[in-house]
CSV table of C-alpha atoms in Angstrom, one decimal:
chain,number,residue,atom,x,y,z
A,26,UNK,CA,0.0,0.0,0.0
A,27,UNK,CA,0.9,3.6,0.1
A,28,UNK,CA,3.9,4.8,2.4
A,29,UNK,CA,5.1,8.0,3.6
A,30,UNK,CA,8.2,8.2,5.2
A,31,UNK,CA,10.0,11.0,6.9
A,32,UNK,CA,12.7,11.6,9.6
A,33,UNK,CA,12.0,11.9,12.8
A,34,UNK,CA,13.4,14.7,14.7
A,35,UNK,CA,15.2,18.3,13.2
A,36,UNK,CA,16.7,20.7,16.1
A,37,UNK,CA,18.2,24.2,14.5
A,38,UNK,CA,18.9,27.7,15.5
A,39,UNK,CA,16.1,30.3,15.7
A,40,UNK,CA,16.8,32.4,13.0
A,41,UNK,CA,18.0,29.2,10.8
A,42,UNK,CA,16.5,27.8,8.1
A,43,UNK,CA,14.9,24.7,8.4
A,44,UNK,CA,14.3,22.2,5.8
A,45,UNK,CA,11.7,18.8,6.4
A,46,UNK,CA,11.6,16.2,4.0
A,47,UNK,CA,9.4,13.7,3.2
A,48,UNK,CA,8.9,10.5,0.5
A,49,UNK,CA,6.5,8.7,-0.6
A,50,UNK,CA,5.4,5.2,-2.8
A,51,UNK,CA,2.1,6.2,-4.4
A,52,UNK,CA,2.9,7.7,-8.1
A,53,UNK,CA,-0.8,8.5,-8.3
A,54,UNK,CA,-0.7,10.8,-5.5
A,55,UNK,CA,-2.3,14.4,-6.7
A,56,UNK,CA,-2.2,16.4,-3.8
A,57,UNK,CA,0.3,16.3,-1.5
A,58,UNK,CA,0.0,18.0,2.2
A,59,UNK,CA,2.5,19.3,5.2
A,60,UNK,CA,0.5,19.8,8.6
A,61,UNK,CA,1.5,20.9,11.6
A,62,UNK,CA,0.4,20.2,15.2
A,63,UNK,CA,1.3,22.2,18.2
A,64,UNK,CA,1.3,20.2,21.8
A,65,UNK,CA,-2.3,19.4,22.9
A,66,UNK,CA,-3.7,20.0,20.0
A,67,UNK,CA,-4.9,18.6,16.7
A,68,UNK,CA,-3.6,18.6,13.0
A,69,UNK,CA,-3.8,21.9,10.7
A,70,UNK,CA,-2.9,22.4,7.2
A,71,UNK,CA,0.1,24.5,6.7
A,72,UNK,CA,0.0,24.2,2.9
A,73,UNK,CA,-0.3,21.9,0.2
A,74,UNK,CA,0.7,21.5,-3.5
A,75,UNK,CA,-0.8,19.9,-6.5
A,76,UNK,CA,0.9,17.1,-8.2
A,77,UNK,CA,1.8,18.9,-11.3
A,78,UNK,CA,3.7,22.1,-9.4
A,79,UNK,CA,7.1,21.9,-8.6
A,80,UNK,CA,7.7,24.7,-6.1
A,81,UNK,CA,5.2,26.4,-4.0
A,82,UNK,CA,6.2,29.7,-1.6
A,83,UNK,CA,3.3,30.7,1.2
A,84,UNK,CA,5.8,33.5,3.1
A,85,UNK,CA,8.1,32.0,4.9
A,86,UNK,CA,7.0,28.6,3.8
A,87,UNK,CA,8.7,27.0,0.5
A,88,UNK,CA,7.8,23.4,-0.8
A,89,UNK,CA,9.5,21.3,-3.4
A,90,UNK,CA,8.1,18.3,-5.1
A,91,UNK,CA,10.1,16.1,-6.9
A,92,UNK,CA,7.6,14.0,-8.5
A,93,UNK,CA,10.1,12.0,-10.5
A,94,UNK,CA,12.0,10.8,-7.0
A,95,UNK,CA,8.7,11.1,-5.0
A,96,UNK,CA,10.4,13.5,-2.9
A,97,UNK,CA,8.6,16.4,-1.0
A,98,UNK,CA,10.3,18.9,1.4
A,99,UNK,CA,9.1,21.8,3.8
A,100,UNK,CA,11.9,25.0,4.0
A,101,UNK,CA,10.3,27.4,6.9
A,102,UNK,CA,12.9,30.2,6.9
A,103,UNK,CA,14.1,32.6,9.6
A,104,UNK,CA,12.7,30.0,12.2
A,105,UNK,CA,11.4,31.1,15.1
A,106,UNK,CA,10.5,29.5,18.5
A,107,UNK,CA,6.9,29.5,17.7
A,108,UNK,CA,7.5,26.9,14.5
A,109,UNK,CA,8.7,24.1,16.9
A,110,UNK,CA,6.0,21.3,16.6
A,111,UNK,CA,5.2,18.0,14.6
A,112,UNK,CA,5.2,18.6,11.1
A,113,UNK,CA,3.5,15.8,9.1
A,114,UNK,CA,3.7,14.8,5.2
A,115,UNK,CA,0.6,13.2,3.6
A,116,UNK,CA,-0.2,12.5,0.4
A,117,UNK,CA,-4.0,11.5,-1.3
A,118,UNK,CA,-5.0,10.7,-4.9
A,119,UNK,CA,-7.8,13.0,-5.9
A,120,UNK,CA,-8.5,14.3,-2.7
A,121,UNK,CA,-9.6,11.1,-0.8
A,122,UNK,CA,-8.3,9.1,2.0
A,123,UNK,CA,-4.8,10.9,2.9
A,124,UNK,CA,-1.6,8.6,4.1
A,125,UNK,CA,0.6,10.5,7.3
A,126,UNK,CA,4.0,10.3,7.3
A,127,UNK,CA,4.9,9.5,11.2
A,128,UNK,CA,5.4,13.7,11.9
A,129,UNK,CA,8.8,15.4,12.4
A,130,UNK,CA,9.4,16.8,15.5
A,131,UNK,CA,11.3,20.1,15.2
A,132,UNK,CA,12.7,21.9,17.9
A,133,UNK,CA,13.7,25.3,17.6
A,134,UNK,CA,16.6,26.9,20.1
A,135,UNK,CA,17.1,30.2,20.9
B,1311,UNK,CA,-18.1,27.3,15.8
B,1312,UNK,CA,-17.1,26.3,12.6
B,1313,UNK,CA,-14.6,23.5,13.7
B,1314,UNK,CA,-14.6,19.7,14.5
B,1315,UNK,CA,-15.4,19.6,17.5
B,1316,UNK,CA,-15.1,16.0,19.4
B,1317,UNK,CA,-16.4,15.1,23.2
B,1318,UNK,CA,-15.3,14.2,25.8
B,1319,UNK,CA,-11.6,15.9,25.5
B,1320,UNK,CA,-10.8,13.5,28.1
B,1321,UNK,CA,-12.0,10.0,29.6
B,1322,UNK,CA,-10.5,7.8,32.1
B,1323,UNK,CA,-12.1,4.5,31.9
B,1324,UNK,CA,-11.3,1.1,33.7
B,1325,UNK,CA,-9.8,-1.9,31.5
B,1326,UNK,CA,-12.8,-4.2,30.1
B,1327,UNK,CA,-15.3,-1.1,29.9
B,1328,UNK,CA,-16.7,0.5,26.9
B,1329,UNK,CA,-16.4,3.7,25.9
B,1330,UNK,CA,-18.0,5.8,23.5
B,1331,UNK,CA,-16.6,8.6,21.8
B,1332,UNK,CA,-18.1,11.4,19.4
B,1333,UNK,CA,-17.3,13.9,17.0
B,1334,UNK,CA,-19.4,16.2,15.6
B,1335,UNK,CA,-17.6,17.3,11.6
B,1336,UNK,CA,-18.0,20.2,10.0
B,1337,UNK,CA,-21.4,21.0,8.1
B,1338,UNK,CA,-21.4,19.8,4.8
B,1339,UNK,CA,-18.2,17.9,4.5
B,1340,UNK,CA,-18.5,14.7,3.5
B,1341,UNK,CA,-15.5,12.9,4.0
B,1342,UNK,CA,-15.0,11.7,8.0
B,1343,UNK,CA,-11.7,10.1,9.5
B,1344,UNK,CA,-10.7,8.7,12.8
B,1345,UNK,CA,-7.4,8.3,13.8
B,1346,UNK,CA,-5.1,7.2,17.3
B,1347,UNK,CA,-2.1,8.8,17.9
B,1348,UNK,CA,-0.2,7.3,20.7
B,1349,UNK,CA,2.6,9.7,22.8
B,1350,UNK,CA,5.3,10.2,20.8
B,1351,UNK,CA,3.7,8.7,17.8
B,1352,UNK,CA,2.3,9.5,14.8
B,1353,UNK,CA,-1.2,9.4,13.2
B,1354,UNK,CA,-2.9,5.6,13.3
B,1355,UNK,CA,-5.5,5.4,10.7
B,1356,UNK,CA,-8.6,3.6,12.0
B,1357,UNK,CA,-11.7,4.4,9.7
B,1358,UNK,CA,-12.4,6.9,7.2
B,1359,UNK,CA,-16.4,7.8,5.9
B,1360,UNK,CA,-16.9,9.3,2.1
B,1361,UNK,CA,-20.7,9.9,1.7
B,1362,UNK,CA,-22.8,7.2,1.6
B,1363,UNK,CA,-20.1,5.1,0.3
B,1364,UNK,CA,-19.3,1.8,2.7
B,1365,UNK,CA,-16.6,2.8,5.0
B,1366,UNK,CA,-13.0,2.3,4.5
B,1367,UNK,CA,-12.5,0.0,7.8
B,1368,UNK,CA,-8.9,-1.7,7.2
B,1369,UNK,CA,-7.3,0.6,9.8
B,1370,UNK,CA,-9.5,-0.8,13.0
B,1371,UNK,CA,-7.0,-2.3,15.4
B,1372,UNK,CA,-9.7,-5.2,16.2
B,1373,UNK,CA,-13.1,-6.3,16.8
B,1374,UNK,CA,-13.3,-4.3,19.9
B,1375,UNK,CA,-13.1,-1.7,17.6
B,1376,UNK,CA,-16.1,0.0,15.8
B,1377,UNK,CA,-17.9,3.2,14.2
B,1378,UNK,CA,-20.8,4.7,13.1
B,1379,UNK,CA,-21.6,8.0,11.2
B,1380,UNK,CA,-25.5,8.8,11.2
B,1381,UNK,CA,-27.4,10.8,8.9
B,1382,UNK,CA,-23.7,11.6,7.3
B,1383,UNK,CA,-22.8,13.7,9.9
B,1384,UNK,CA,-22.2,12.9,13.5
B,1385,UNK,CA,-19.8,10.0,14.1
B,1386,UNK,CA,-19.3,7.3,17.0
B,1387,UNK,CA,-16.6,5.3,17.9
B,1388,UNK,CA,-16.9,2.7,20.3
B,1389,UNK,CA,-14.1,0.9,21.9
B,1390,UNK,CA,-15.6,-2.6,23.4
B,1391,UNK,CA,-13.7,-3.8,26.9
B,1392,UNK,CA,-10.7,-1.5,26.7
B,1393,UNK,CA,-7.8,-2.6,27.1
B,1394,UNK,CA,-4.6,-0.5,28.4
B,1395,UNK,CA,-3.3,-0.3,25.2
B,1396,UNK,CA,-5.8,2.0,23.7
B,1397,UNK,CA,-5.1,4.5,26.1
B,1398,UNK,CA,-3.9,6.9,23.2
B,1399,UNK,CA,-5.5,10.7,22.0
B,1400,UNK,CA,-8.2,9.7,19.3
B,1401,UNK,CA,-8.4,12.1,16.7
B,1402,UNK,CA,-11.3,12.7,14.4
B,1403,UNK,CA,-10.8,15.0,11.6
B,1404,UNK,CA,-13.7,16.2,8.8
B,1405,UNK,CA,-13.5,17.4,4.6
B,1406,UNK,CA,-15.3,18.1,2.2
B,1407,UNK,CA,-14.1,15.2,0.4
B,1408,UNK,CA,-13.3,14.9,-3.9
B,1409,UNK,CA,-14.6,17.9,-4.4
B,1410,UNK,CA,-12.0,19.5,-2.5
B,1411,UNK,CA,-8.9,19.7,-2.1
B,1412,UNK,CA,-8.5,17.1,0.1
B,1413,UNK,CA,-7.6,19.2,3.2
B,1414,UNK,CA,-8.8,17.8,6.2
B,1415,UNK,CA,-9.7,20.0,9.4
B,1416,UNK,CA,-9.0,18.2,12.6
B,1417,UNK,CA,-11.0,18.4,16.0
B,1418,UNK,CA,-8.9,18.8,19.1
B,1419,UNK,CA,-9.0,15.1,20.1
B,1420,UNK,CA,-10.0,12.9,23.0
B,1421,UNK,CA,-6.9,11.8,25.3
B,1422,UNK,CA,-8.2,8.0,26.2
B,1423,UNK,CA,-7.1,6.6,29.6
B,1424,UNK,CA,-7.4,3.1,30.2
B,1425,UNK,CA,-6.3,2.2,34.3
């Protein structure tokens, strides 16, 4: 079945830039998502980017897609202290059922 | 309020009861998921409603293990004699399915305590 895969922890500077990345199996996959959840709470979309896109910039928010290597990554520059939290990769084919990644865990220090 | 919005946000229950747990989806999205996340973990995928299509049920741990979505908008899960290991934070999350974008809006979840 479908697999999303990503690595578990990232620590960097505040200030730093800090880059999440993410692959995944399905070659079908037309949307592809990066969520983030803060402690205590639930899930919420940060961005997301169409299969036929290559780059997508939200502010301080860049995402690649590398559709040929099924690679997808999150850059948040200048990160601050208020980014650390569990950033997870999904992936769905036309919008349905999404597959999570098991989150990255970012930590941020001052 | 707009949101998901799931009850109780806490239970503490004693192994080999049931418990019940709901979530209440946004209006008019069509698409309903429940998930477990365990501490630390990531996201378990347990059940996932599109319309009045038959659920998507491979993700459900067990038998123990079951949900319903009435009228295509409230959903139940029930957890039959619990057993420690299902103490976890269930998450239910709505969206407004293929017409979409395939965004899905989470509720705040329910931290499940099993002594």
């Amino acid at each position: 079945g479908e697999d999303v895969e990503q690595s578990l922890f990232l620590s960097v500077r505040e200030g730093d830039s800090s880059v999440i990345n993410c692959t995944y199996t399905d070659s079908s996959s037309t949307y592809l998502y990066w969520y983030k959840q803060e402690p205590g709470a639930g899930l919420q979309l940060l961005t997301y980017i169409f299969s036929n896109m290559d780059m997508k910039q939200d502010q301080r928010l860049t995402v690649l897609l590398n559709k040929k290597d099924k690679h997808l990554s999150l850059r948040i520059a200048d990160t601050q202290t208020g980014d650390s939290a569990i950033y997870f990769c999904a992936e769905s084919r036309n919008a349905g059922k999404s597959t999570f990644g098991d989150g990255t865990t970012l930590t941020v220090k001052p | 309020g707009a949101g998901v919005s799931q009850s109780p946000s806490n239970k503490v229950t004693e192994k080999g009861k049931d418990v019940e747990l709901r979530c209440d989806p946004i209006s008019g999205h069509t698409a309903l998921y429940w998930y477990r996340q365990s501490l630390g973990q990531g996201l378990e995928f347990l059940i996932y409603f599109q319309g009045n299509s038959a659920p998507d049920k491979s993700g459900l741990p067990s038998d123990r293990f079951s949900a319903e979505r009435t009228g295509g908008s409230v959903s139940t899960l029930t957890i039959q004699r619990t057993q420690q290991e299902d103490s976890a934070v269930y998450l239910c999350a709505s969206s407004s399915g293929l017409a979409g974008t395939g965004e899905q809006f989470f509720g705040p979840g329910t931290r499940l305590t099993v002594l």
